[in-house]
Amino acid sequence: MKIGGSALNRFSFLIPGLILITIFVVYPIVATIILSFNINPIPGIDIIGGRSSGLENYYKVLSSPKFINSYGIKTMTFPMGAIIHNIIWIALHLPLTIILGLLLAVLFQHVRGGAIIRSFIFLGMVIPMIVGGLLIQFSFDKDLGVVNLFLKIIGLRWLAKSWTIYPDTALFSLILGSIWLWTGFSVTIYSAGLASIPREIIEAAIVDGADFKTILFKIIVPLLKPVTITVLAMTILWDLKIFDIVYASTQGGPGGASMVLALLMYDYFARVQNYPMAAAVAAILTVITLPVVIIWIKIATKGE
Amino acid sequence: MDPQTTKFTIAIVIALIIGIGVGYGIGFGTIRPGVVTVTTTETETVTHYVTQTTPATIVTTLTTPTTIIQAPVTLVVIGPWAGAEMEAFTEVLKAFEREHPNIKVEYRIYRAEDLASVAPPQFAAKMAPGDVIFTAWGWWAKKMGDQGHLLDLSGLVSTDDFIKGIFDPVKSGGKIYGLPFTAWAKPGFWYRKSFFQKHGLEPPKTWDEFLTLLDKLKDILGGPPIVTGDGVGWPISDVTEHFIITFGGTDLQLKLINGEVKFTDPQARSVFEDYLVPLIKEGYFSEPIEWTRALELWWKGDYALYFMGTWITGMVEDPGDLGFFPLPGCKGVVMGTDYIIVPKYTEHKEEALLLAKWLATEGQKVHAGTKAGKFATWLKVSMEDHWKPMQEVFTKLKEMSPMPDLDDTVGGDWQKLFWDQLKLLWVEPGKLDQVLNTLTVNFPKE
């Protein structure tokens, strides 16, 4: 049987996929960007409501305290603005997810019943994020929450409060909750990565007298670099588009203390019904996430 | 033509045939035919083209009570009620189905805040999430009506038969976009009579007596005596409005709604600074707790007082054990109704309008008699038609002036901001200035 064929023949196989991608991916992106400049993406259908076209939406979004709150940043109090909250989220969530994921994967690699424990950790990923948000809210509840119960048991009763309702702790409680939800992902990926490391390399290091620390940092971590890059990129992207957890647990409150970019976009879209403003936030979010994706793809394809 | 080009052409033709076939199949399965048959009791068969029927002709049809719709129709009704409230409302729908055997009603739950998010994009796409929709937000119904998404319901009922002013929030340019259903009120702090009797307590008659009561309750309970309901935020705004009406007067409530007085003005500020914030700081209010769980905790005796609407009567085991008192000196009570709206894009206009009319009139009689904790806005429903516990509440409420709900009237994004800022105030009362400034700066300009 002949494999290959003419360029036309090969191209024909791409057509259905390309049509679908054009309709469901390319067109919405282009339409969103057009709309963000107060231009109707579909001629004849008025979505912009008579607003004049230009950069007005971008100016409004970028200068809004909901996006970046200079007073909050100066005084180091919440709210600091959605973009800063997303950055804080990444700054805390990313290293913790990577460290925890790697350590737990290494720890459970050769432990009896490790696969079962890994399955329990992975449960966080299986739960719908909107449910995860509600679970976080309950977990940090003053009376019902497991977190406060733990604090009371270890003698930190003074810390027991409903964390999600206070501006100083709302964002942090969500971030901590998201670590629980997302660590399953990094543990699974790292476990797969560990399984691909040839056992002989580790055994040779042990024969040469290397201790656990040396094996971890000189062999495992360098060999898991491609896996780490994947976890890093996926976690950053997840943190940037985080929405459901916040929506279900705090709605961005109190006083905007846990507002994030995706929720800001949703608020403009669904509550204010200002679709061009929502499109502007979406475009900004895309611009922020794009470099992460490009770098990730470049590094990933470099390996090939 | 070479064999490869032939194969390519055949592949495209097959794809087109399959695509068109699938598309047609979807269309055939989902798009309803444009003709329905309607038979009147005079045995005359009339064929209506739904797409050509104007609201005016529909109204005319509906005023003929003998109209029987033969083709079985299922209407989707969207409302905010769940649990015990839904059970009460289900009785109303069942009563309608008994009277109109050819119309089935399917009830779906959407909170007002979710509906306000979900419905507009659907309306923009000329789709209706439901045939008959309930919303407590008159401002939202008016906005959707002004945007051309709702049917004009004027002429469907006689407005003189309803509580005066009830149509105002949904009126626009001579059109009425919503019919009132049963009403609720937020009259004051609810308590268990048995709890008060057990501890020898009496409802307060002065502000000082109220403070003394709170101190006593705090000693008895060893914690905050008032449970703060939470959710998306409306219970906190309700108690706040009660303080505004009590200490600023009914006039202040109206001026705040109209934007004539700012939240930072001394008149409004003093309500917060002199009355509400000191109570929060003294720890008389609990942390915000999800409102239905707060209800359970309060009923269980973990808290003594709960500020809530009249629907609470239908949510407790023993409504006879319920008592309430407004803050001493309060002359007004926030009252509101759930409005019935009909989207322009419903596929069953005649049936939807028939149901809307029935709900606003006869349906109220049924609903007022259930444990819903509501009272009728249709004046043809007598006091005796109401559920017994509500008769007592209604008698007490007659002494107070009905007031519009502040955040429900202002609406829009500010409503969510109001809830969110009050939640902030509840946990950090020291941020009063920040909260009042935020509310003032963001208040709608028009």
Short mmCIF file of C-alpha atoms in Angstrom, two decimals, chain A residues 5-6 8-9 12 15 66 78 141-142 144 161-162 165-168 247 251 253-256 259 266-267 269-273 275, chain B residues 4 8 111 113-114 116-117 120-121 137 140 143-144 147 230 232 287-288 293 412-413 415-416 419-421 423-424 427-428 431 434:
data_model
loop_
_atom_site.label_atom_id
_atom_site.label_comp_id
_atom_site.label_asym_id
_atom_site.label_seq_id
_atom_site.Cartn_x
_atom_site.Cartn_y
_atom_site.Cartn_z
CA GLY A 5 0.45 10.90 -1.94
CA SER A 6 0.23 14.40 -3.40
CA LEU A 8 -3.35 18.16 -2.25
CA ASN A 9 -4.30 14.74 -1.02
CA SER A 12 -7.44 17.39 2.25
CA ILE A 15 -9.62 20.57 5.96
CA LYS A 66 -10.15 46.53 40.20
CA PHE A 78 -6.01 43.90 50.12
CA ASP A 141 -15.01 27.83 57.94
CA LYS A 142 -14.67 28.76 61.59
CA LEU A 144 -17.06 23.36 60.23
CA LYS A 161 -11.71 32.07 61.95
CA SER A 162 -13.59 31.88 58.67
CA ILE A 165 -14.49 36.22 54.70
CA TYR A 166 -11.58 38.38 55.87
CA PRO A 167 -9.76 40.54 53.32
CA ASP A 168 -6.31 39.75 54.72
CA TYR A 247 -16.41 32.39 41.98
CA GLN A 251 -17.03 35.92 44.45
CA GLY A 253 -14.65 39.54 47.92
CA PRO A 254 -14.70 40.78 50.54
CA GLY A 255 -14.20 44.25 49.16
CA GLY A 256 -12.48 42.84 46.06
CA MET A 259 -10.64 39.38 42.72
CA TYR A 266 -16.83 37.50 33.93
CA ASP A 267 -18.14 40.42 36.00
CA PHE A 269 -19.56 40.21 30.85
CA ALA A 270 -22.30 38.79 33.04
CA ARG A 271 -23.04 41.42 35.68
CA VAL A 272 -22.28 44.74 34.04
CA GLN A 273 -23.09 43.32 30.59
CA TYR A 275 -19.17 42.99 26.51
CA GLN B 4 -6.43 10.86 -6.65
CA PHE B 8 -10.68 13.77 -3.31
CA ARG B 111 -31.13 32.56 41.74
CA GLU B 113 -28.06 36.88 40.49
CA ASP B 114 -27.46 33.82 38.32
CA ALA B 116 -29.10 38.16 35.58
CA SER B 117 -25.87 36.59 34.33
CA PRO B 120 -28.96 38.44 28.84
CA PRO B 121 -26.60 36.57 26.49
CA TRP B 137 -35.23 42.63 40.67
CA TRP B 140 -33.51 44.13 35.84
CA LYS B 143 -33.78 46.93 31.74
CA MET B 144 -34.47 43.73 29.81
CA GLN B 147 -33.79 46.34 25.53
CA ASP B 230 -24.66 35.51 54.24
CA VAL B 232 -24.02 36.44 47.95
CA GLU B 287 -19.36 36.42 61.39
CA PRO B 288 -21.33 36.14 58.12
CA ARG B 293 -27.13 27.35 57.86
CA GLY B 412 -26.69 46.74 38.43
CA ASP B 413 -23.07 46.25 39.38
CA GLN B 415 -25.78 46.01 44.02
CA LYS B 416 -22.98 43.45 44.15
CA TRP B 419 -23.15 43.49 49.31
CA ASP B 420 -19.42 43.01 49.04
CA GLN B 421 -18.57 46.24 50.87
CA LYS B 423 -19.37 42.03 54.10
CA LEU B 424 -16.09 43.88 54.41
CA VAL B 427 -15.44 41.76 59.39
CA GLU B 428 -13.48 45.01 59.50
CA LYS B 431 -12.87 50.40 57.40
CA GLN B 434 -13.32 53.20 52.92
#
